[in-house]
PDB file of C-alpha atoms in Angstrom:
ATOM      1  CA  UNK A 290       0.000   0.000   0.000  1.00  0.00           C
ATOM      2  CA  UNK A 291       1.482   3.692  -0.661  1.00  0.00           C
ATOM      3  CA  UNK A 292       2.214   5.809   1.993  1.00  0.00           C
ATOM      4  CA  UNK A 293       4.021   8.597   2.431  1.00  0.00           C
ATOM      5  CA  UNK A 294       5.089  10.992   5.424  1.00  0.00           C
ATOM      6  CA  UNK A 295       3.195  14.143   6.842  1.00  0.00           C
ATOM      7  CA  UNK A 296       5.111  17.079   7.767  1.00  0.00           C
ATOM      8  CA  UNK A 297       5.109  16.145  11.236  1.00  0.00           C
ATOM      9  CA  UNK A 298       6.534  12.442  10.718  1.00  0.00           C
ATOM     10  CA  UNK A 299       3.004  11.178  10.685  1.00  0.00           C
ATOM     11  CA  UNK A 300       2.512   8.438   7.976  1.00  0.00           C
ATOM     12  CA  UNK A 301      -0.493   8.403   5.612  1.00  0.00           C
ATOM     13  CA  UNK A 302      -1.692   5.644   3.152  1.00  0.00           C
ATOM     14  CA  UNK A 303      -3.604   6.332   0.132  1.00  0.00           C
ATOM     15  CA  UNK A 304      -5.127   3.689  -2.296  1.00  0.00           C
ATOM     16  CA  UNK A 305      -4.771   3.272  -5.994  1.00  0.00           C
ATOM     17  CA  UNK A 306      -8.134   2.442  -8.171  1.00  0.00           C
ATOM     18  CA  UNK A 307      -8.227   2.663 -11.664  1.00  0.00           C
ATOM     19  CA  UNK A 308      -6.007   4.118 -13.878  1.00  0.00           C
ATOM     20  CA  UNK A 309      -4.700   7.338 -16.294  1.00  0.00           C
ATOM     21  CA  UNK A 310      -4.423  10.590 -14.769  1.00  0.00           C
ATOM     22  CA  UNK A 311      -4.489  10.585 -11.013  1.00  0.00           C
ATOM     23  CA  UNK A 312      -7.421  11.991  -9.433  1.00  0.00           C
ATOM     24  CA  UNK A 313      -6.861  13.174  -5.543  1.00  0.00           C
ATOM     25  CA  UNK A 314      -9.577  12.306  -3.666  1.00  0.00           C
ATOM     26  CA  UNK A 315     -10.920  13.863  -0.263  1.00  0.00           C
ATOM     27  CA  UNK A 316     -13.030  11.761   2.084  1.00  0.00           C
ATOM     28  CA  UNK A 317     -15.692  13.165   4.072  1.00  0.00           C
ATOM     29  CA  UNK A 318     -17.378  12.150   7.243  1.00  0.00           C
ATOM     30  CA  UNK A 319     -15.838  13.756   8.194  1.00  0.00           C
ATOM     31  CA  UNK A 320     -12.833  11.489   9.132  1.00  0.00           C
ATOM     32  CA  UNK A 321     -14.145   8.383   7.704  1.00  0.00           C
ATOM     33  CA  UNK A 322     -12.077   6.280   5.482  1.00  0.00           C
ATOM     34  CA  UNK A 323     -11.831   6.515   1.937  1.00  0.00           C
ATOM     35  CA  UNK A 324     -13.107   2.934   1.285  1.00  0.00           C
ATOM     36  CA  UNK A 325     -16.781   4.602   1.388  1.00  0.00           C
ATOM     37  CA  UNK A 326     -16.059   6.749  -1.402  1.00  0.00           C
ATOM     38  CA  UNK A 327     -17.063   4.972  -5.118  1.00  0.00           C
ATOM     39  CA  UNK A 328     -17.104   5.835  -8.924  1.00  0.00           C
ATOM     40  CA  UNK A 329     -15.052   7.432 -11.897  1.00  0.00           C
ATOM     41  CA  UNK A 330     -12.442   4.841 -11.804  1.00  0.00           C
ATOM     42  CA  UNK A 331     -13.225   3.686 -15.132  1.00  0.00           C
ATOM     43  CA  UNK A 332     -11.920   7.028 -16.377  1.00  0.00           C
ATOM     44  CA  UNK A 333      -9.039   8.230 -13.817  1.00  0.00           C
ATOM     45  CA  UNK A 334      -6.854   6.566 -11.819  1.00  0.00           C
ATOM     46  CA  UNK A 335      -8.388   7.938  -8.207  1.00  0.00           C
ATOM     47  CA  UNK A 336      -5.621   8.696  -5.228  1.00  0.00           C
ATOM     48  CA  UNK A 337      -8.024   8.049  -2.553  1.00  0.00           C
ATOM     49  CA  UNK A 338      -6.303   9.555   0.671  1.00  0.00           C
ATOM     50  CA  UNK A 339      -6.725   8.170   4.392  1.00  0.00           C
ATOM     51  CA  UNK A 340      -6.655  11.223   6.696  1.00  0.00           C
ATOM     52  CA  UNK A 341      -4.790  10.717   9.619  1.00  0.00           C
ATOM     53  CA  UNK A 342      -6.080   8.498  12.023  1.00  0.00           C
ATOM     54  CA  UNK A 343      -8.586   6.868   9.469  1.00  0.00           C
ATOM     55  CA  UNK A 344      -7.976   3.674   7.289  1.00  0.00           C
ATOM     56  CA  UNK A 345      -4.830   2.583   6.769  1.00  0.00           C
ATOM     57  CA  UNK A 346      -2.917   6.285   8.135  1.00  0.00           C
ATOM     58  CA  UNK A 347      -1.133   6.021  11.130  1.00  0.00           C
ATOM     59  CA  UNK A 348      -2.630   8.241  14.515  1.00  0.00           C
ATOM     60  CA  UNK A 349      -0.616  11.306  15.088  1.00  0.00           C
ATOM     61  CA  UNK A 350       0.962  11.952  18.053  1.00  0.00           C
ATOM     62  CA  UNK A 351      -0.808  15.407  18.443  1.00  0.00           C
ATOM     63  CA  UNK A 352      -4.854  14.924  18.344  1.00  0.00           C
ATOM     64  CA  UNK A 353      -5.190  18.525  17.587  1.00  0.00           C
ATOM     65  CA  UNK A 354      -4.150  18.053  14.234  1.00  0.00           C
ATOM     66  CA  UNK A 355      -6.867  16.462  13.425  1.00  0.00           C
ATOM     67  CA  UNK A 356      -8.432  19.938  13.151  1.00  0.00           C
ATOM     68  CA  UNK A 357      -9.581  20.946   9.126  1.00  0.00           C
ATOM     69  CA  UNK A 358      -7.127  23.699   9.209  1.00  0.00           C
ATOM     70  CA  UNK A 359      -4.115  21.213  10.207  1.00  0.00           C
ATOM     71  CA  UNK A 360      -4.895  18.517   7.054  1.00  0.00           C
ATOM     72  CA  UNK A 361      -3.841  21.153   4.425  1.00  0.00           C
ATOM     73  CA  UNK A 362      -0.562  20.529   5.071  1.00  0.00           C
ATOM     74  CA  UNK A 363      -1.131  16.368   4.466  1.00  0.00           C
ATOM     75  CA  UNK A 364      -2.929  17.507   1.834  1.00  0.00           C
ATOM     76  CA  UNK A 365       0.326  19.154   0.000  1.00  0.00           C
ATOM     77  CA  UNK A 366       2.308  16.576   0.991  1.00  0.00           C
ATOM     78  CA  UNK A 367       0.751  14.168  -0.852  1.00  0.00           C
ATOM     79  CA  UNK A 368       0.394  16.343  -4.039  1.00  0.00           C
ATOM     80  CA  UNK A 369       4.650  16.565  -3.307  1.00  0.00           C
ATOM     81  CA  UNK A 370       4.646  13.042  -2.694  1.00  0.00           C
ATOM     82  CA  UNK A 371       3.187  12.503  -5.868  1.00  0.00           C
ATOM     83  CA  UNK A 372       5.389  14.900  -8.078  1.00  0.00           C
ATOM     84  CA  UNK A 373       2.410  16.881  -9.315  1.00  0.00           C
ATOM     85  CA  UNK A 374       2.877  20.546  -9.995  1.00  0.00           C
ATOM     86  CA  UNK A 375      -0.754  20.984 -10.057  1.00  0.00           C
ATOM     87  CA  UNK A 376      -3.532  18.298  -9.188  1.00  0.00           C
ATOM     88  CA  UNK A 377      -7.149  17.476 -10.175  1.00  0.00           C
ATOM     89  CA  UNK A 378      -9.038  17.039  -6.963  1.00  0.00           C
ATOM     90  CA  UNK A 379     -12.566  16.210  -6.268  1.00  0.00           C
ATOM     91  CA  UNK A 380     -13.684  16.285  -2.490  1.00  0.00           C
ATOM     92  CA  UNK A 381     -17.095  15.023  -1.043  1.00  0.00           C
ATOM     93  CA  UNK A 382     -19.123  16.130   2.349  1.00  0.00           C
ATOM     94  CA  UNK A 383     -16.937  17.281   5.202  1.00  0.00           C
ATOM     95  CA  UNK A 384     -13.971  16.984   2.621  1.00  0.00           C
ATOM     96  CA  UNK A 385     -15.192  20.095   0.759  1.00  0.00           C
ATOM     97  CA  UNK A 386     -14.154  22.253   3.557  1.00  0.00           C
ATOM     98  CA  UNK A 387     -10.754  20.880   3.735  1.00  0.00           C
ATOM     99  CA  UNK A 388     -10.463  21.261  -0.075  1.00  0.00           C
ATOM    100  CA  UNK A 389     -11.867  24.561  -0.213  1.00  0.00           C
ATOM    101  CA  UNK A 390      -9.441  25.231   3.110  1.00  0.00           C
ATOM    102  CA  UNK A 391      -6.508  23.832   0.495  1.00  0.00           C
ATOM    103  CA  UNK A 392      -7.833  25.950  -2.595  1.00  0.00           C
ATOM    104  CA  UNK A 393      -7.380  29.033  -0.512  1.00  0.00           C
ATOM    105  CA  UNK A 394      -3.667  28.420   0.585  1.00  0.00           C
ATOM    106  CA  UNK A 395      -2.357  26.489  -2.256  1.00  0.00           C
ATOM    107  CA  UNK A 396      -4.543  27.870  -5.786  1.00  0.00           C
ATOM    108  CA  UNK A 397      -1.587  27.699  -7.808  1.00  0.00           C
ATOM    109  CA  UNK A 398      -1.662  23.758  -6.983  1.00  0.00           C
ATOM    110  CA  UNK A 399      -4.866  22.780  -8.255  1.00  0.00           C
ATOM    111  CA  UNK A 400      -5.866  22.313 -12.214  1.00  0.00           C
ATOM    112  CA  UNK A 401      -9.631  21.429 -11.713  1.00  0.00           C
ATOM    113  CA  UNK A 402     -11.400  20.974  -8.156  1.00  0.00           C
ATOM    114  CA  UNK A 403     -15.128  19.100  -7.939  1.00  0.00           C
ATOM    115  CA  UNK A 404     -16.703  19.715  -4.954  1.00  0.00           C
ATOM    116  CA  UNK A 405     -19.481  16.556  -4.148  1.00  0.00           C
ATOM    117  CA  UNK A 406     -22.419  17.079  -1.981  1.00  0.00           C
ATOM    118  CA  UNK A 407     -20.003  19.495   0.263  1.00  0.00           C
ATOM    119  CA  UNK A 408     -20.723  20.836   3.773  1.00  0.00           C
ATOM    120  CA  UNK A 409     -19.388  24.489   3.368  1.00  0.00           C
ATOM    121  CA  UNK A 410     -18.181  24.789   7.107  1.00  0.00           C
ATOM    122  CA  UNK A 411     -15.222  26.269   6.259  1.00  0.00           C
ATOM    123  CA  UNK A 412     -17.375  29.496   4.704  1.00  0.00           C
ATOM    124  CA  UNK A 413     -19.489  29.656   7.698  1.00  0.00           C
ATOM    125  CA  UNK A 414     -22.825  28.287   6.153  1.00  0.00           C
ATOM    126  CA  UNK A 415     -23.644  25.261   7.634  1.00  0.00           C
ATOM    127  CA  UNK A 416     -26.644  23.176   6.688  1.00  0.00           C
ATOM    128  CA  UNK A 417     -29.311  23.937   9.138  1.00  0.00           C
ATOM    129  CA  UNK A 418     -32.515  21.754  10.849  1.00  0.00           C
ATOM    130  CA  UNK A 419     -34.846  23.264   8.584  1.00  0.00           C
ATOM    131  CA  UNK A 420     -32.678  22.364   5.354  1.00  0.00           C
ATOM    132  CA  UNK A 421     -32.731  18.734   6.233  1.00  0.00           C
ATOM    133  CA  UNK A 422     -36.195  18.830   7.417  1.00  0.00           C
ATOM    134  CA  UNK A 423     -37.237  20.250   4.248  1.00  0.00           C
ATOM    135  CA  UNK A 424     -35.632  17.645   2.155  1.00  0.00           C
ATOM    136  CA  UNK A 425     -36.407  14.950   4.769  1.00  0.00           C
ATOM    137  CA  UNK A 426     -40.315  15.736   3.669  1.00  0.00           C
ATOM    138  CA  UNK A 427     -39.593  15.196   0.169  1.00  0.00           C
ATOM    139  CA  UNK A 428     -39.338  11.673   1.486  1.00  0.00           C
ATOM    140  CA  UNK A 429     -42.854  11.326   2.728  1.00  0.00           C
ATOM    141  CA  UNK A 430     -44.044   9.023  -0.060  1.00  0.00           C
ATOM    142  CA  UNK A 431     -41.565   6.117   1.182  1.00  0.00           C
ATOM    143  CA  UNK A 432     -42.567   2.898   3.367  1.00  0.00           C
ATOM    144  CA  UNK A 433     -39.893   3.942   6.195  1.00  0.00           C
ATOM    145  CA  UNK A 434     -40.825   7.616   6.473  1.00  0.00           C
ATOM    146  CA  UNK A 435     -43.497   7.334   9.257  1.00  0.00           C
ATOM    147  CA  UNK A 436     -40.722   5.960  11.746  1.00  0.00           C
ATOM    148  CA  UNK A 437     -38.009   7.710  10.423  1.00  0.00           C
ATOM    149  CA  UNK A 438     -38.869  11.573  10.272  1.00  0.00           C
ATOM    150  CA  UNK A 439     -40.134  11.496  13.794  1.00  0.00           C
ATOM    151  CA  UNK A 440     -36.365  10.503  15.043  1.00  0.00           C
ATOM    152  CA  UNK A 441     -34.553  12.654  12.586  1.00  0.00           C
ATOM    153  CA  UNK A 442     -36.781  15.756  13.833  1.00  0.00           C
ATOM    154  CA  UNK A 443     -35.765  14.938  17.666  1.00  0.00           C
ATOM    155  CA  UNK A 444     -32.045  14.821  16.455  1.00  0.00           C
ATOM    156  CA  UNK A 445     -32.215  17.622  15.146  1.00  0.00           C
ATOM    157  CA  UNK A 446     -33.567  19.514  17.284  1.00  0.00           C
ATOM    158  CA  UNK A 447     -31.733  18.370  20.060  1.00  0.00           C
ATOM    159  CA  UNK A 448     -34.159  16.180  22.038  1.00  0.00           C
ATOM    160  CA  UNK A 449     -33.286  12.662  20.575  1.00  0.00           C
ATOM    161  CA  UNK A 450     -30.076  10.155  20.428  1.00  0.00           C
ATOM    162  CA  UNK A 451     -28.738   9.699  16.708  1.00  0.00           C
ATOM    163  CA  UNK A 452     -31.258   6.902  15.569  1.00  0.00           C
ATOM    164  CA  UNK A 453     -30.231   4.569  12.692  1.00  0.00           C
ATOM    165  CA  UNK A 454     -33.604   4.236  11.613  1.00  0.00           C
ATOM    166  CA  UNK A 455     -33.281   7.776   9.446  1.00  0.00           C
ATOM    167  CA  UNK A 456     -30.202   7.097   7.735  1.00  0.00           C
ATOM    168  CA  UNK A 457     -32.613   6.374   4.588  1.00  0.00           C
ATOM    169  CA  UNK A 458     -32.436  10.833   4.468  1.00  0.00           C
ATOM    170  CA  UNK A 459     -28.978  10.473   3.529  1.00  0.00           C
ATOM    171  CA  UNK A 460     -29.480   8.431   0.608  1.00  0.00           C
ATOM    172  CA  UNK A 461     -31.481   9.423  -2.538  1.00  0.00           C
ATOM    173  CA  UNK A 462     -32.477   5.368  -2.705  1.00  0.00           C
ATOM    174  CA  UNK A 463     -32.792   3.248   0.229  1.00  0.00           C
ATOM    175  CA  UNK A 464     -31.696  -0.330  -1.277  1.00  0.00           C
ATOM    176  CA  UNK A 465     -29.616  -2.865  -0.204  1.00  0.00           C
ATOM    177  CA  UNK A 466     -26.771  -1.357  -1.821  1.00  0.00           C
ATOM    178  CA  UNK A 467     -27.423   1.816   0.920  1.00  0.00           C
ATOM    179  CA  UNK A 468     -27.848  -0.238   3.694  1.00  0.00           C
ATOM    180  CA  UNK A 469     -24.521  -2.196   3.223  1.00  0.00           C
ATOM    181  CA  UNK A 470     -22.479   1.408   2.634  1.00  0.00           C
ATOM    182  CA  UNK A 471     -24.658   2.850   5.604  1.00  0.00           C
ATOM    183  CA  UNK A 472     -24.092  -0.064   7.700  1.00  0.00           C
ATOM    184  CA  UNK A 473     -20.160   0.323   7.302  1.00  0.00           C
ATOM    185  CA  UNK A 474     -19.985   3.856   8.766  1.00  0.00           C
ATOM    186  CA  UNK A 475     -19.199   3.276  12.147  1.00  0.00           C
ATOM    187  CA  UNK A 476     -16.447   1.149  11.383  1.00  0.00           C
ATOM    188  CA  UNK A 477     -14.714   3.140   9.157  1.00  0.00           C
ATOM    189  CA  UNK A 478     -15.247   6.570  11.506  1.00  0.00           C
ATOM    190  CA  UNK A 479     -12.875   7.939  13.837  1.00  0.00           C
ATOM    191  CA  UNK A 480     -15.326   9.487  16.043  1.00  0.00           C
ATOM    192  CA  UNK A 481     -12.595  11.653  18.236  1.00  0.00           C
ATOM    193  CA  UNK A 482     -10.952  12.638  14.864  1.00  0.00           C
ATOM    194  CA  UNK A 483     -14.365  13.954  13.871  1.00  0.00           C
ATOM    195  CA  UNK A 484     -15.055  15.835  17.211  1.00  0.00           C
ATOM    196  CA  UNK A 485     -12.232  17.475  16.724  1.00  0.00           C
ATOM    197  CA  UNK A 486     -12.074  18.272  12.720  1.00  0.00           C
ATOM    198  CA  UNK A 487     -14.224  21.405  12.825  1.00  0.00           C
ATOM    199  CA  UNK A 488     -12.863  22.571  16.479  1.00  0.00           C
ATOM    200  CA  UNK A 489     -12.748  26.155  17.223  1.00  0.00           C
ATOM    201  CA  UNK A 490     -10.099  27.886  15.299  1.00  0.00           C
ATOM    202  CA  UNK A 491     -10.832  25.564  12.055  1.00  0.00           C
ATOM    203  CA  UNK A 492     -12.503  27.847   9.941  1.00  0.00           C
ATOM    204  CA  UNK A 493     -12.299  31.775   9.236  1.00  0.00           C
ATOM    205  CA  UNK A 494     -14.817  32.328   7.011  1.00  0.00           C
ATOM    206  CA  UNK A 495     -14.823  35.638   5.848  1.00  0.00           C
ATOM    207  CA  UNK A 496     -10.369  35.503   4.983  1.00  0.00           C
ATOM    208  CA  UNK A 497     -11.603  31.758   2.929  1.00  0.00           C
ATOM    209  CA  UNK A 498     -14.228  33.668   1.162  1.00  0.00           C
ATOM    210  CA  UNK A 499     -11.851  36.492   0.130  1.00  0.00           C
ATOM    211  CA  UNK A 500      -8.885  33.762  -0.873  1.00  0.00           C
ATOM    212  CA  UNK A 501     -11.346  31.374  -2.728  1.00  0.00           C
ATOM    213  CA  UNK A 502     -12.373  34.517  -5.026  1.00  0.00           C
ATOM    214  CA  UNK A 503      -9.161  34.515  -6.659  1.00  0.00           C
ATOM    215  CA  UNK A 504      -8.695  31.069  -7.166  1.00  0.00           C
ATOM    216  CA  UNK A 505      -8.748  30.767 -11.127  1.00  0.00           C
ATOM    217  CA  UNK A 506      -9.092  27.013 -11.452  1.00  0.00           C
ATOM    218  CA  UNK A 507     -12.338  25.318 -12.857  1.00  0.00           C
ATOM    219  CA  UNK A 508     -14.629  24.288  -9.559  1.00  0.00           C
ATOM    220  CA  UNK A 509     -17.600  22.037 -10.498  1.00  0.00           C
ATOM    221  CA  UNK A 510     -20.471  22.204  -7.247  1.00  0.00           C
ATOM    222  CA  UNK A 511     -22.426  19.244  -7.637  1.00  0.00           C
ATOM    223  CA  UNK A 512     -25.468  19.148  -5.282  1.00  0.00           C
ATOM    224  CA  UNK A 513     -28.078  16.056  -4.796  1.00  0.00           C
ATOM    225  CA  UNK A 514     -32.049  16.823  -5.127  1.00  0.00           C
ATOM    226  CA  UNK A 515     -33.098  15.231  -2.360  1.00  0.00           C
ATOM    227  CA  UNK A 516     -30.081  16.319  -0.074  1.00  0.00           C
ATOM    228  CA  UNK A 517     -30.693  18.636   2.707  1.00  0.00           C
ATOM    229  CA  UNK A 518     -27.093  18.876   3.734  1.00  0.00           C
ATOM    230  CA  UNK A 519     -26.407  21.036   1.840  1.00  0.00           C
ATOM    231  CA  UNK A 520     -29.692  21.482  -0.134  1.00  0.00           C
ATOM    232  CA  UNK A 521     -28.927  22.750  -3.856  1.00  0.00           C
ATOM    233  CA  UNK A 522     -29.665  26.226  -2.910  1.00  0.00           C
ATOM    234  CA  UNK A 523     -26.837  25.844  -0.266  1.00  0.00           C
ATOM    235  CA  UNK A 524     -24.960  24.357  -2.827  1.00  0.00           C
ATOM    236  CA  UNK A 525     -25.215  27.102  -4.900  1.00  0.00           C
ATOM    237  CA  UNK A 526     -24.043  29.768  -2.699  1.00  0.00           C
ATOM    238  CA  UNK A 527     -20.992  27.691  -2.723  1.00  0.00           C
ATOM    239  CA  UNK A 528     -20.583  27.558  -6.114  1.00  0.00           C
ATOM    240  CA  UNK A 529     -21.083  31.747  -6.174  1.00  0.00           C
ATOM    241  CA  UNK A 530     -17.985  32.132  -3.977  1.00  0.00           C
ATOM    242  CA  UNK A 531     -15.781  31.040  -7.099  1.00  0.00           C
ATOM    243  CA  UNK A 532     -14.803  32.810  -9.941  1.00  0.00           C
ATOM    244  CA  UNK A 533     -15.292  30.099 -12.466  1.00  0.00           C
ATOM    245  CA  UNK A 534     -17.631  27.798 -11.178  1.00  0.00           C
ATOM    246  CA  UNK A 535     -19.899  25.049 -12.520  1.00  0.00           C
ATOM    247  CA  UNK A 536     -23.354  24.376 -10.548  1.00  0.00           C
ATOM    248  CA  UNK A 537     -25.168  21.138 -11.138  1.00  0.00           C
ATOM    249  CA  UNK A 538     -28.172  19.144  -9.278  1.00  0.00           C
ATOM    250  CA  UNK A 539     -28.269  15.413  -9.678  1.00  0.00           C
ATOM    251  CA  UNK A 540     -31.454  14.461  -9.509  1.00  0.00           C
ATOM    252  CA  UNK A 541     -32.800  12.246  -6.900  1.00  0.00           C
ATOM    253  CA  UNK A 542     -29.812  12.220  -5.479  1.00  0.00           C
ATOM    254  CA  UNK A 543     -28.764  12.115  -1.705  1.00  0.00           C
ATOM    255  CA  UNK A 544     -25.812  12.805  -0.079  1.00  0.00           C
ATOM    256  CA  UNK A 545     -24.259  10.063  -2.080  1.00  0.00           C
ATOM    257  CA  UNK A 546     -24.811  10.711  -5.066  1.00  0.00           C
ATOM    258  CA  UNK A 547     -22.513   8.155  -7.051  1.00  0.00           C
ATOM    259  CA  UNK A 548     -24.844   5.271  -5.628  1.00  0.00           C
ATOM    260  CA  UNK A 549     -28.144   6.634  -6.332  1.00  0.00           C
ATOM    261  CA  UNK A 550     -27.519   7.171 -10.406  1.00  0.00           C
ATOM    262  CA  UNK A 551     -23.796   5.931 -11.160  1.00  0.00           C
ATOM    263  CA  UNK A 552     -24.208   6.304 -14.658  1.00  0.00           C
ATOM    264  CA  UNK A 553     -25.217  10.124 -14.252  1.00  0.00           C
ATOM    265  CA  UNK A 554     -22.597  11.093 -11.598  1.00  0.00           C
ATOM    266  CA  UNK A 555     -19.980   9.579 -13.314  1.00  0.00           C
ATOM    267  CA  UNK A 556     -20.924  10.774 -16.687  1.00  0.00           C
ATOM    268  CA  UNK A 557     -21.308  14.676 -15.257  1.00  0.00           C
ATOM    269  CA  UNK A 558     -18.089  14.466 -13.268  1.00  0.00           C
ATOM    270  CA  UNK A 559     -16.283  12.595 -15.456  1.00  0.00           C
ATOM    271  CA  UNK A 560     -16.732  15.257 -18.142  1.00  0.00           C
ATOM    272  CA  UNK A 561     -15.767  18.204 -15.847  1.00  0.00           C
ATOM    273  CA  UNK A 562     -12.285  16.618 -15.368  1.00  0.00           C
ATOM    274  CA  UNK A 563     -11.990  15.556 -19.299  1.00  0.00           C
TER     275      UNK A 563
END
């Protein structure tokens, strides 16, 4: 398996799928493994990366770097590692803050970036309640909405446990292909990691906002229909922070998109990095 060293002696693994020009992939979760993540390797050769303390990466010494912020630097050092002078990157969920983190420091190292169903933390827009509840009602015609929106309303809103029985929300189809990629989430989470990714001091929105407006590579902002986090009209504003930006909504999709329509995702995406 490749792996390579962090700035701070920290090794990281990455895995190799497909082949032709290397793709850099960004996981979300955030800090889940990059074995969730699916599609396009019929057309690129994807560079899947294991942030630290996930997969196959080795646990840093320091926790704290765990923090969004702190992964930029892993980030370059596997675009070093590599030999690339500039890199085609597509990031999904929680990983769109870390790429858009990475666009703003390093936008001289990045050819195209797609950003995939991405939670824009990192510009100070999360998704709220009311955007999930809104696409959670969407839902309303399926055989598992009764039990589910009731628990996915008390999460939300503070006043119920995380309840497995609205994980259907997350996905544009709830198949058996969804249940087995649901059912793998805890075991490929580092739950501290992920407390700590967006801790305070992560994000300053306003100085990302300003940086990310002169970034001159192509961005694509691909949102999912049925998603509420973010929604497409979250999505958008994402897309508006960029000076050459594609906006597209898959439809149907949820917050992973590649399994609800394969053919569509990786026909769309595929042609943004072409």
């Amino acid at each position: 398996m490749p792996m390579f060293r962090a700035p701070d002696g920290t090794r990281l693994a990455f895995h190799l799928r497909g082949g032709g020009e290397p793709l850099v992939v960004l996981p979300g979760g955030p800090m889940r493994a990059s074995a969730y993540l699916g599609g396009l390797d019929a057309h690129r050769q994807l560079v899947l990366l294991d942030l630290r303390g996930t997969g196959e990466s080795g646990t840093p010494a320091d926790p704290a770097t765990y923090r969004c912020d702190r992964l930029v630097d892993d980030v370059e050092a596997l675009r070093r590692h590599l030999g690339l002078e500039r890199m085609d990157v597509i990031a999904h969920s929680a990983g769109g803050s870390l790429a858009m983190l990475y666009a703003a420091r390093y936008p001289r190292r990045l050819e195209r970036l797609a950003l995939v169903t991405a939670t824009p933390w990192a510009l100070g827009r999360p998704a709220t309640a009311e955007d999930r509840l809104a696409a959670a009602r969407l839902r309303s015609f399926e055989p598992w909405f009764a039990d589910a929106f009731p628990a996915f309303e008390a999460w939300l809103d503070g006043t119920g446990d995380f309840d497995p029985v609205f994980l259907p929300f997350f996905y544009g189809r709830w198949d058996d292909t969804a249940r087995a990629h649901a059912d793998r989430e805890e075991a490929e989470t580092n739950d501290a990691a992920a407390d700590a990714y967006g801790a305070e001091g992560a994000y300053d929105p306003e100085a990302t906002r300003s940086a990310l407006a002169r970034v001159t590579a192509p961005v694509l902002v691909l949102a999912g229909g049925a998603d509420g986090g973010p929604n497409p009209a979250l999505a958008r504003r994402v897309a508006d922070v960029f000076p050459k930006a594609e906006f597209v909504v898959q439809p149907g999709a949820g917050h992973y998109p590649w399994l609800d329509d394969p053919q569509w995702f990786t026909h769309r995406v595929s042609a943004f990095f072409a």
